[in-house]
mmCIF file of C-alpha atoms in Angstrom:
data_model
loop_
_atom_site.group_PDB
_atom_site.id
_atom_site.type_symbol
_atom_site.label_atom_id
_atom_site.label_comp_id
_atom_site.label_asym_id
_atom_site.label_seq_id
_atom_site.Cartn_x
_atom_site.Cartn_y
_atom_site.Cartn_z
ATOM 1 C CA MET S 200 161.584 163.921 79.194
ATOM 2 C CA SER S 201 162.854 164.394 75.731
ATOM 3 C CA SER S 202 164.381 167.733 74.995
ATOM 4 C CA ALA S 203 163.403 167.469 71.341
ATOM 5 C CA VAL S 204 162.576 170.978 70.300
ATOM 6 C CA GLU S 205 160.744 170.709 67.035
ATOM 7 C CA GLN S 206 163.080 171.798 64.251
ATOM 8 C CA PRO S 207 161.524 174.019 61.619
ATOM 9 C CA PRO S 208 160.972 171.792 58.574
ATOM 10 C CA ILE S 209 162.548 174.284 56.193
ATOM 11 C CA GLN S 210 166.039 175.750 56.473
ATOM 12 C CA ILE S 211 166.633 178.930 54.521
ATOM 13 C CA ASN S 212 170.023 180.352 53.646
ATOM 14 C CA LEU S 213 169.144 184.021 53.204
ATOM 15 C CA ALA S 214 172.693 184.910 52.177
ATOM 16 C CA TRP S 215 172.239 182.857 48.991
ATOM 17 C CA CYS S 216 168.593 183.803 48.303
ATOM 18 C CA LYS S 217 168.205 186.262 45.418
ATOM 19 C CA GLY S 218 164.462 186.748 45.842
ATOM 20 C CA CYS S 219 163.435 185.272 42.488
ATOM 21 C CA GLY S 220 160.081 184.185 43.917
ATOM 22 C CA ILE S 221 160.042 180.653 42.488
ATOM 23 C CA CYS S 222 159.673 178.945 45.897
ATOM 24 C CA TYR S 223 156.768 180.931 47.283
ATOM 25 C CA THR S 224 154.936 181.028 43.932
ATOM 26 C CA LEU S 225 155.150 177.263 43.476
ATOM 27 C CA CYS S 226 154.507 176.309 47.137
ATOM 28 C CA PRO S 227 151.133 174.514 47.092
ATOM 29 C CA THR S 228 150.246 175.265 50.734
ATOM 30 C CA LYS S 229 151.677 178.800 50.902
ATOM 31 C CA VAL S 230 154.128 177.983 53.659
ATOM 32 C CA LEU S 231 156.528 180.506 52.201
ATOM 33 C CA GLY S 232 156.139 184.212 51.678
ATOM 34 C CA ALA S 233 158.224 187.216 50.699
ATOM 35 C CA ASP S 234 159.766 189.961 52.802
ATOM 36 C CA GLU S 235 159.975 193.588 51.665
ATOM 37 C CA LEU S 236 163.033 192.749 49.505
ATOM 38 C CA GLY S 237 161.243 189.848 47.829
ATOM 39 C CA LYS S 238 163.381 187.294 49.672
ATOM 40 C CA VAL S 239 161.810 184.168 51.074
ATOM 41 C CA THR S 240 160.355 184.023 54.590
ATOM 42 C CA LEU S 241 158.761 181.190 56.497
ATOM 43 C CA THR S 242 155.191 182.322 57.174
ATOM 44 C CA GLN S 243 153.204 179.199 58.067
ATOM 45 C CA PRO S 244 155.718 176.405 58.834
ATOM 46 C CA LYS S 245 153.027 174.124 60.275
ATOM 47 C CA LYS S 246 151.343 173.842 56.872
ATOM 48 C CA CYS S 247 154.444 172.320 55.255
ATOM 49 C CA THR S 248 153.750 168.923 53.655
ATOM 50 C CA LYS S 249 157.447 168.376 52.845
ATOM 51 C CA CYS S 250 156.721 168.050 49.144
ATOM 52 C CA LYS S 251 160.137 169.654 48.467
ATOM 53 C CA ILE S 252 158.950 171.635 45.454
ATOM 54 C CA CYS S 253 160.728 174.694 46.911
ATOM 55 C CA GLU S 254 163.963 172.793 47.534
ATOM 56 C CA ASN S 255 163.973 171.171 44.095
ATOM 57 C CA HIS S 256 163.264 174.404 42.234
ATOM 58 C CA CYS S 257 165.435 176.831 44.190
ATOM 59 C CA PRO S 258 168.146 177.770 41.675
ATOM 60 C CA ASP S 259 170.352 179.150 44.445
ATOM 61 C CA PHE S 260 170.490 176.059 46.722
ATOM 62 C CA ALA S 261 169.094 178.308 49.466
ATOM 63 C CA ILE S 262 166.295 176.050 50.771
ATOM 64 C CA SER S 263 166.552 172.654 52.419
ATOM 65 C CA VAL S 264 163.554 170.687 53.642
ATOM 66 C CA SER S 265 164.327 168.158 56.339
ATOM 67 C CA GLY S 266 162.523 164.845 56.539
ATOM 68 C CA GLY S 267 159.808 163.861 54.131
ATOM 69 C CA LYS S 268 160.150 161.638 51.112
ATOM 70 C CA LYS S 269 163.679 160.981 49.964
ATOM 71 C CA SER S 270 164.169 162.592 46.585
ATOM 72 C CA MET O 140 168.851 168.512 51.348
ATOM 73 C CA PHE O 141 171.740 170.595 50.084
ATOM 74 C CA ALA O 142 173.926 169.089 52.828
ATOM 75 C CA GLU O 143 173.788 165.714 51.029
ATOM 76 C CA ILE O 144 175.352 167.120 47.861
ATOM 77 C CA GLU O 145 177.461 169.859 49.422
ATOM 78 C CA GLN O 146 180.704 167.914 48.902
ATOM 79 C CA TYR O 147 180.296 168.357 45.136
ATOM 80 C CA PHE O 148 180.231 172.164 45.334
ATOM 81 C CA ARG O 149 182.908 174.795 45.939
ATOM 82 C CA THR O 150 180.732 176.426 48.564
ATOM 83 C CA ASN O 151 183.202 179.284 49.082
ATOM 84 C CA ARG O 152 182.309 180.368 45.520
ATOM 85 C CA LEU O 153 178.572 180.517 46.271
ATOM 86 C CA PRO O 154 176.186 182.266 45.833
ATOM 87 C CA HIS O 155 176.627 181.959 42.081
ATOM 88 C CA ILE O 156 176.476 184.856 39.612
ATOM 89 C CA TRP O 157 173.411 183.664 37.704
ATOM 90 C CA CYS O 158 170.469 186.081 37.635
ATOM 91 C CA PRO O 159 167.567 185.710 40.080
ATOM 92 C CA GLY O 160 165.314 182.913 38.797
ATOM 93 C CA CYS O 161 167.778 181.521 36.228
ATOM 94 C CA SER O 162 167.249 177.766 35.918
ATOM 95 C CA ASN O 163 170.932 176.974 35.544
ATOM 96 C CA GLY O 164 171.203 176.305 39.276
ATOM 97 C CA ILE O 165 168.323 173.809 39.128
ATOM 98 C CA ILE O 166 169.976 171.903 36.269
ATOM 99 C CA VAL O 167 173.387 171.908 37.968
ATOM 100 C CA LYS O 168 171.757 170.382 41.042
ATOM 101 C CA SER O 169 170.246 167.639 38.864
ATOM 102 C CA ILE O 170 173.648 166.895 37.298
ATOM 103 C CA VAL O 171 175.252 166.624 40.733
ATOM 104 C CA GLU O 172 172.452 164.392 42.020
ATOM 105 C CA ALA O 173 172.846 162.130 38.985
ATOM 106 C CA ILE O 174 176.607 161.896 39.617
ATOM 107 C CA GLN O 175 175.933 161.017 43.260
ATOM 108 C CA LYS O 176 173.297 158.447 42.263
ATOM 109 C CA ALA O 177 175.718 156.829 39.821
ATOM 110 C CA GLY O 178 178.353 156.711 42.595
ATOM 111 C CA LEU O 179 181.080 158.218 40.408
ATOM 112 C CA ASP O 180 184.462 158.810 42.021
ATOM 113 C CA GLN O 181 184.798 162.564 42.511
ATOM 114 C CA ASP O 182 188.532 162.368 41.747
ATOM 115 C CA LYS O 183 187.927 160.532 38.490
ATOM 116 C CA THR O 184 185.271 162.878 37.181
ATOM 117 C CA VAL O 185 186.103 165.824 34.970
ATOM 118 C CA ILE O 186 183.684 168.568 34.034
ATOM 119 C CA VAL O 187 184.432 170.681 30.978
ATOM 120 C CA SER O 188 182.599 173.802 29.866
ATOM 121 C CA GLY O 189 182.891 176.425 27.161
ATOM 122 C CA ILE O 190 181.757 180.043 27.354
ATOM 123 C CA GLY O 191 178.360 181.343 28.343
ATOM 124 C CA CYS O 192 176.034 181.525 31.311
ATOM 125 C CA SER O 193 175.723 177.744 31.659
ATOM 126 C CA SER O 194 179.468 177.280 31.294
ATOM 127 C CA ARG O 195 180.032 179.228 34.517
ATOM 128 C CA ALA O 196 178.895 176.038 36.277
ATOM 129 C CA THR O 197 182.384 174.543 36.316
ATOM 130 C CA GLY O 198 183.498 177.330 38.667
ATOM 131 C CA TYR O 199 181.098 176.107 41.345
ATOM 132 C CA LEU O 200 181.604 172.358 41.034
ATOM 133 C CA ASN O 201 184.150 170.571 43.199
ATOM 134 C CA PHE O 202 185.610 168.224 40.587
ATOM 135 C CA ASP O 203 188.540 168.553 38.214
ATOM 136 C CA THR O 204 187.109 171.210 35.949
ATOM 137 C CA LEU O 205 188.119 172.919 32.720
ATOM 138 C CA HIS O 206 186.610 176.225 31.658
ATOM 139 C CA THR O 207 187.628 176.452 28.021
ATOM 140 C CA THR O 208 187.212 178.663 24.958
ATOM 141 C CA HIS O 209 183.932 179.447 23.220
ATOM 142 C CA GLY O 210 182.366 176.401 21.585
ATOM 143 C CA ARG O 211 185.397 174.179 22.164
ATOM 144 C CA ALA O 212 184.282 172.389 25.335
ATOM 145 C CA ILE O 213 183.630 169.124 23.469
ATOM 146 C CA ALA O 214 187.016 169.366 21.733
ATOM 147 C CA PHE O 215 188.807 169.765 25.091
ATOM 148 C CA ALA O 216 186.695 166.995 26.611
ATOM 149 C CA THR O 217 187.627 164.679 23.726
ATOM 150 C CA GLY O 218 191.287 165.346 24.541
ATOM 151 C CA VAL O 219 190.757 164.577 28.234
ATOM 152 C CA LYS O 220 188.902 161.345 27.459
ATOM 153 C CA VAL O 221 191.415 160.079 24.888
ATOM 154 C CA ALA O 222 194.358 160.871 27.194
ATOM 155 C CA ASN O 223 192.764 158.969 30.074
ATOM 156 C CA PRO O 224 189.744 156.848 29.109
ATOM 157 C CA GLU O 225 189.249 155.882 32.779
ATOM 158 C CA LEU O 226 187.857 159.332 33.555
ATOM 159 C CA ASN O 227 184.170 160.171 33.553
ATOM 160 C CA VAL O 228 183.952 163.266 31.394
ATOM 161 C CA PHE O 229 181.021 165.674 31.445
ATOM 162 C CA VAL O 230 180.497 168.661 29.216
ATOM 163 C CA ILE O 231 178.302 171.542 30.364
ATOM 164 C CA THR O 232 177.422 173.778 27.464
ATOM 165 C CA GLY O 233 174.765 176.227 26.338
ATOM 166 C CA ASP O 234 172.672 176.514 23.208
ATOM 167 C CA GLY O 235 174.876 179.234 21.738
ATOM 168 C CA ASP O 236 178.118 177.543 22.743
ATOM 169 C CA CYS O 237 177.192 174.060 21.523
ATOM 170 C CA THR O 238 175.010 174.611 18.472
ATOM 171 C CA SER O 239 176.533 177.734 16.969
ATOM 172 C CA ILE O 240 180.287 178.109 17.300
ATOM 173 C CA GLY O 241 180.701 174.570 18.656
ATOM 174 C CA GLY O 242 178.336 172.867 16.218
ATOM 175 C CA ASN O 243 181.092 171.160 14.295
ATOM 176 C CA HIS O 244 182.743 169.674 17.390
ATOM 177 C CA PHE O 245 179.337 168.520 18.562
ATOM 178 C CA ILE O 246 178.384 166.545 15.443
ATOM 179 C CA HIS O 247 181.804 164.928 15.155
ATOM 180 C CA ALA O 248 181.922 163.847 18.801
ATOM 181 C CA ALA O 249 178.472 162.300 18.261
ATOM 182 C CA ARG O 250 179.664 160.593 15.070
ATOM 183 C CA ARG O 251 182.722 159.142 16.841
ATOM 184 C CA ASN O 252 180.569 157.938 19.721
ATOM 185 C CA ILE O 253 183.197 158.984 22.252
ATOM 186 C CA ASP O 254 182.126 158.340 25.848
ATOM 187 C CA LEU O 255 181.197 161.883 26.918
ATOM 188 C CA ASN O 256 178.139 163.109 28.809
ATOM 189 C CA VAL O 257 177.085 166.349 27.196
ATOM 190 C CA ILE O 258 174.434 168.391 28.976
ATOM 191 C CA LEU O 259 173.140 171.336 26.969
ATOM 192 C CA PHE O 260 171.387 174.106 28.901
ATOM 193 C CA ASN O 261 168.918 175.441 26.356
ATOM 194 C CA ASN O 262 167.707 178.895 27.384
ATOM 195 C CA ASN O 263 167.015 179.947 23.757
ATOM 196 C CA ILE O 264 169.269 183.013 23.957
ATOM 197 C CA TYR O 265 172.850 184.247 24.436
ATOM 198 C CA GLY O 266 172.327 185.468 27.998
ATOM 199 C CA MET O 267 175.867 186.379 29.047
ATOM 200 C CA THR O 268 176.530 188.722 26.125
ATOM 201 C CA GLY O 269 173.235 190.558 26.371
ATOM 202 C CA GLY O 270 170.413 188.636 24.740
ATOM 203 C CA GLN O 271 171.367 188.012 21.112
ATOM 204 C CA TYR O 272 169.259 185.335 19.397
ATOM 205 C CA SER O 273 170.861 181.906 19.144
ATOM 206 C CA PRO O 274 170.431 179.003 16.691
ATOM 207 C CA MET O 275 167.891 177.643 19.175
ATOM 208 C CA SER O 276 165.739 180.754 19.575
ATOM 209 C CA PRO O 277 162.259 179.879 18.312
ATOM 210 C CA THR O 278 161.049 181.505 15.093
ATOM 211 C CA GLY O 279 159.439 184.823 15.964
ATOM 212 C CA ALA O 280 161.184 185.149 19.335
ATOM 213 C CA LYS O 281 162.718 188.516 20.103
ATOM 214 C CA GLY O 282 166.298 189.186 21.043
ATOM 215 C CA THR O 283 168.520 192.260 21.117
ATOM 216 C CA THR O 284 169.710 191.319 17.608
ATOM 217 C CA ALA O 285 166.185 190.375 16.501
ATOM 218 C CA PRO O 286 164.065 193.314 17.694
ATOM 219 C CA TYR O 287 161.243 192.460 15.242
ATOM 220 C CA GLY O 288 161.360 188.728 15.890
ATOM 221 C CA ASN O 289 163.689 185.962 14.767
ATOM 222 C CA ILE O 290 163.079 184.959 11.132
ATOM 223 C CA GLU O 291 165.262 181.838 11.298
ATOM 224 C CA ARG O 292 164.175 178.306 12.125
ATOM 225 C CA PRO O 293 165.724 176.802 15.274
ATOM 226 C CA PHE O 294 167.621 173.521 15.441
ATOM 227 C CA ASP O 295 165.904 170.469 16.858
ATOM 228 C CA ILE O 296 169.143 169.633 18.611
ATOM 229 C CA CYS O 297 168.010 166.182 19.789
ATOM 230 C CA ASN O 298 167.210 165.128 16.220
ATOM 231 C CA LEU O 299 170.512 166.604 15.093
ATOM 232 C CA ALA O 300 172.331 164.527 17.734
ATOM 233 C CA ILE O 301 170.493 161.364 16.636
ATOM 234 C CA GLY O 302 171.284 162.111 12.985
ATOM 235 C CA ALA O 303 174.944 162.686 13.803
ATOM 236 C CA GLY O 304 175.191 159.293 15.518
ATOM 237 C CA ALA O 305 174.844 159.899 19.266
ATOM 238 C CA THR O 306 173.944 156.658 21.043
ATOM 239 C CA TYR O 307 171.953 158.218 23.894
ATOM 240 C CA VAL O 308 169.766 161.276 23.409
ATOM 241 C CA ALA O 309 167.306 162.636 25.959
ATOM 242 C CA ARG O 310 165.497 165.850 26.760
ATOM 243 C CA GLY O 311 164.493 167.206 30.135
ATOM 244 C CA ASN O 312 163.454 170.505 31.624
ATOM 245 C CA SER O 313 164.065 172.505 34.744
ATOM 246 C CA PHE O 314 160.566 171.986 36.136
ATOM 247 C CA HIS O 315 160.585 168.164 36.122
ATOM 248 C CA THR O 316 163.780 167.880 38.141
ATOM 249 C CA HIS O 317 163.470 164.198 39.072
ATOM 250 C CA GLN O 318 163.059 163.245 35.422
ATOM 251 C CA LEU O 319 166.082 165.389 34.525
ATOM 252 C CA THR O 320 168.193 163.661 37.187
ATOM 253 C CA ASP O 321 167.035 160.260 35.943
ATOM 254 C CA ILE O 322 167.842 160.903 32.280
ATOM 255 C CA ILE O 323 171.290 162.287 33.122
ATOM 256 C CA HIS O 324 171.854 159.219 35.319
ATOM 257 C CA ALA O 325 170.840 156.905 32.448
ATOM 258 C CA GLY O 326 173.191 158.834 30.155
ATOM 259 C CA ILE O 327 176.100 158.159 32.528
ATOM 260 C CA ALA O 328 175.388 154.432 32.221
ATOM 261 C CA ASN O 329 175.563 154.609 28.420
ATOM 262 C CA LYS O 330 179.025 153.739 27.071
ATOM 263 C CA GLY O 331 179.276 156.233 24.250
ATOM 264 C CA PHE O 332 178.178 159.742 23.364
ATOM 265 C CA SER O 333 175.318 160.724 25.682
ATOM 266 C CA PHE O 334 173.475 163.923 25.002
ATOM 267 C CA VAL O 335 170.900 165.574 27.259
ATOM 268 C CA GLU O 336 169.098 168.767 26.285
ATOM 269 C CA ALA O 337 167.860 170.523 29.422
ATOM 270 C CA LEU O 338 165.302 173.253 28.794
ATOM 271 C CA ALA O 339 166.266 176.245 30.915
ATOM 272 C CA ALA O 340 164.410 179.428 31.691
ATOM 273 C CA CYS O 341 166.149 182.776 31.232
ATOM 274 C CA PRO O 342 163.721 185.203 32.854
ATOM 275 C CA ILE O 343 165.930 188.248 32.316
ATOM 276 C CA TYR O 344 167.098 188.280 28.690
ATOM 277 C CA TYR O 345 164.677 185.863 27.049
ATOM 278 C CA GLY O 346 161.715 186.197 29.391
ATOM 279 C CA ARG O 347 161.511 189.978 29.528
ATOM 280 C CA LYS O 348 161.954 190.471 25.779
ATOM 281 C CA ASN O 349 159.336 187.855 24.993
ATOM 282 C CA LYS O 350 156.844 188.699 27.753
ATOM 283 C CA GLN O 351 157.135 185.319 29.451
ATOM 284 C CA GLY O 352 156.393 186.596 32.940
ATOM 285 C CA SER O 353 158.321 185.782 36.104
ATOM 286 C CA ALA O 354 160.820 182.983 36.661
ATOM 287 C CA ALA O 355 158.062 180.899 38.274
ATOM 288 C CA ASP O 356 155.779 181.548 35.271
ATOM 289 C CA MET O 357 158.491 180.279 32.929
ATOM 290 C CA LEU O 358 158.848 177.090 34.980
ATOM 291 C CA LYS O 359 155.059 176.630 34.872
ATOM 292 C CA TRP O 360 155.213 177.076 31.085
ATOM 293 C CA GLN O 361 157.674 174.181 30.936
ATOM 294 C CA LYS O 362 155.370 172.103 33.117
ATOM 295 C CA ASP O 363 152.402 172.769 30.798
ATOM 296 C CA HIS O 364 154.224 172.368 27.479
ATOM 297 C CA CYS O 365 156.451 169.362 28.109
ATOM 298 C CA LEU O 366 155.149 165.852 27.689
ATOM 299 C CA SER O 367 157.116 162.720 28.517
ATOM 300 C CA LYS O 368 157.669 160.371 25.604
ATOM 301 C CA GLU O 369 156.109 157.419 27.451
ATOM 302 C CA ALA O 370 152.911 159.393 28.062
ATOM 303 C CA ALA O 371 152.884 160.743 24.498
ATOM 304 C CA ASP O 372 153.026 157.223 23.047
ATOM 305 C CA ARG O 373 149.646 156.502 24.649
ATOM 306 C CA LEU O 374 147.936 159.784 23.726
ATOM 307 C CA PRO O 375 145.964 160.650 20.570
ATOM 308 C CA LEU O 376 147.642 162.966 18.069
ATOM 309 C CA GLU O 377 145.610 166.098 18.859
ATOM 310 C CA LYS O 378 146.705 166.042 22.515
ATOM 311 C CA LYS O 379 150.361 166.008 21.498
ATOM 312 C CA GLU O 380 150.187 169.066 19.280
ATOM 313 C CA GLY O 381 152.469 171.894 20.350
ATOM 314 C CA LYS O 382 154.054 169.808 23.109
ATOM 315 C CA ILE O 383 157.762 169.306 23.620
ATOM 316 C CA LEU O 384 158.697 165.656 24.039
ATOM 317 C CA THR O 385 160.880 164.868 27.046
ATOM 318 C CA GLY O 386 162.487 161.712 28.348
ATOM 319 C CA VAL O 387 164.815 159.270 26.596
ATOM 320 C CA LEU O 388 164.378 159.827 22.863
ATOM 321 C CA HIS O 389 167.064 157.512 21.504
ATOM 322 C CA ASN O 390 169.200 154.755 23.054
ATOM 323 C CA VAL O 391 171.236 152.333 20.952
ATOM 324 C CA SER O 392 174.625 150.705 21.307
ATOM 325 C CA ALA O 393 177.609 151.198 19.021
ATOM 326 C CA PRO O 394 181.401 150.741 19.330
ATOM 327 C CA GLU O 395 182.886 153.399 21.606
ATOM 328 C CA TYR O 396 185.774 155.513 20.287
ATOM 329 C CA THR O 397 188.379 155.103 23.069
ATOM 330 C CA GLU O 398 187.790 151.339 23.178
ATOM 331 C CA GLN O 399 188.451 151.102 19.442
ATOM 332 C CA TYR O 400 191.547 153.254 19.922
ATOM 333 C CA ASP O 401 192.800 150.966 22.710
ATOM 334 C CA LYS O 402 192.337 147.941 20.457
ATOM 335 C CA ILE O 403 194.686 149.478 17.871
ATOM 336 C CA ILE O 404 197.275 150.199 20.582
ATOM 337 C CA SER O 405 197.149 146.660 21.965
ATOM 338 C CA ARG O 406 197.356 145.199 18.445
ATOM 339 C CA PHE O 407 200.624 147.067 17.820
ATOM 340 C CA LYS O 408 201.959 146.161 21.267
ATOM 341 C CA GLU O 409 201.333 142.473 20.510
ATOM 342 C CA ALA O 410 202.922 142.736 17.079
ATOM 343 C CA ASN O 411 206.022 144.372 18.607
ATOM 344 C CA SER O 412 206.370 141.799 21.390
ATOM 345 C CA ASN O 413 206.126 138.948 18.848
ATOM 346 C CA ALA O 414 208.789 140.501 16.615
#
């Protein structure tokens, strides 16, 4: 039996996130949301299409999307 | 994945000091990706910057970097390149740094066609010093020194670069990140003065004063108002009105400065050995 626990598709580095809101405003499937400080949270990870719009437009290098199309 | 480009950053210096939503980080990532794509040797790549928000980038990049005086980044970079033409030299500069106080260095480096890659972060304002209008603030735009709107006309810096003799001129923006990476990458391949204007969004000093909305709104504005040159060539005139052309605007070949300089040196060496 494989012990492959499904990795969340999006890794967030909260220490670098400044809560600018670019990622969750641009996310086409609303995978991302904001916490009470305006920082990014993963709300619906299963809806992620790995389009990488959040990763490409995060000015703080705080989001990485694993898998998907190579940029 | 940030892990793929992490080696090019001084991660102990992160997070950076740029404001929330500032596009400078997006453009820096594109520069680094272009360097990786071109396979440049990290130890033979030098990044030079002047003064301003964008010029803080050298502090975060894990190359040999020079953070120089206001407007003089291209002058320092010229010195680095002439001293060791083997090096890949990049200049990161802002609209105030490059077009105002550094305007003279800029046009003469373009005229000489010295092999530098200049990337100008155009956020239309002097962000670091508190929002004064710059030579690239649009007419009518507000700044702390233009509370009733800017009455001056801005530079079209790409046309200025072409007029001054740059051999590669391109424009990109911080929304179309793949295009930006590609045009910087093509600029690296050009042997000569390569200039890339990257439209940046300053949501704090420019955006607030000019009611541009949030950082995401400013990126969407870039998406709606930029048109790639290839697409524009196929469109009727009325659809191009008010759009900013992006992509490679000019690409020609001309003798490169350090090569010409080397030819003089070898000519004298030959003459001396024959004597």
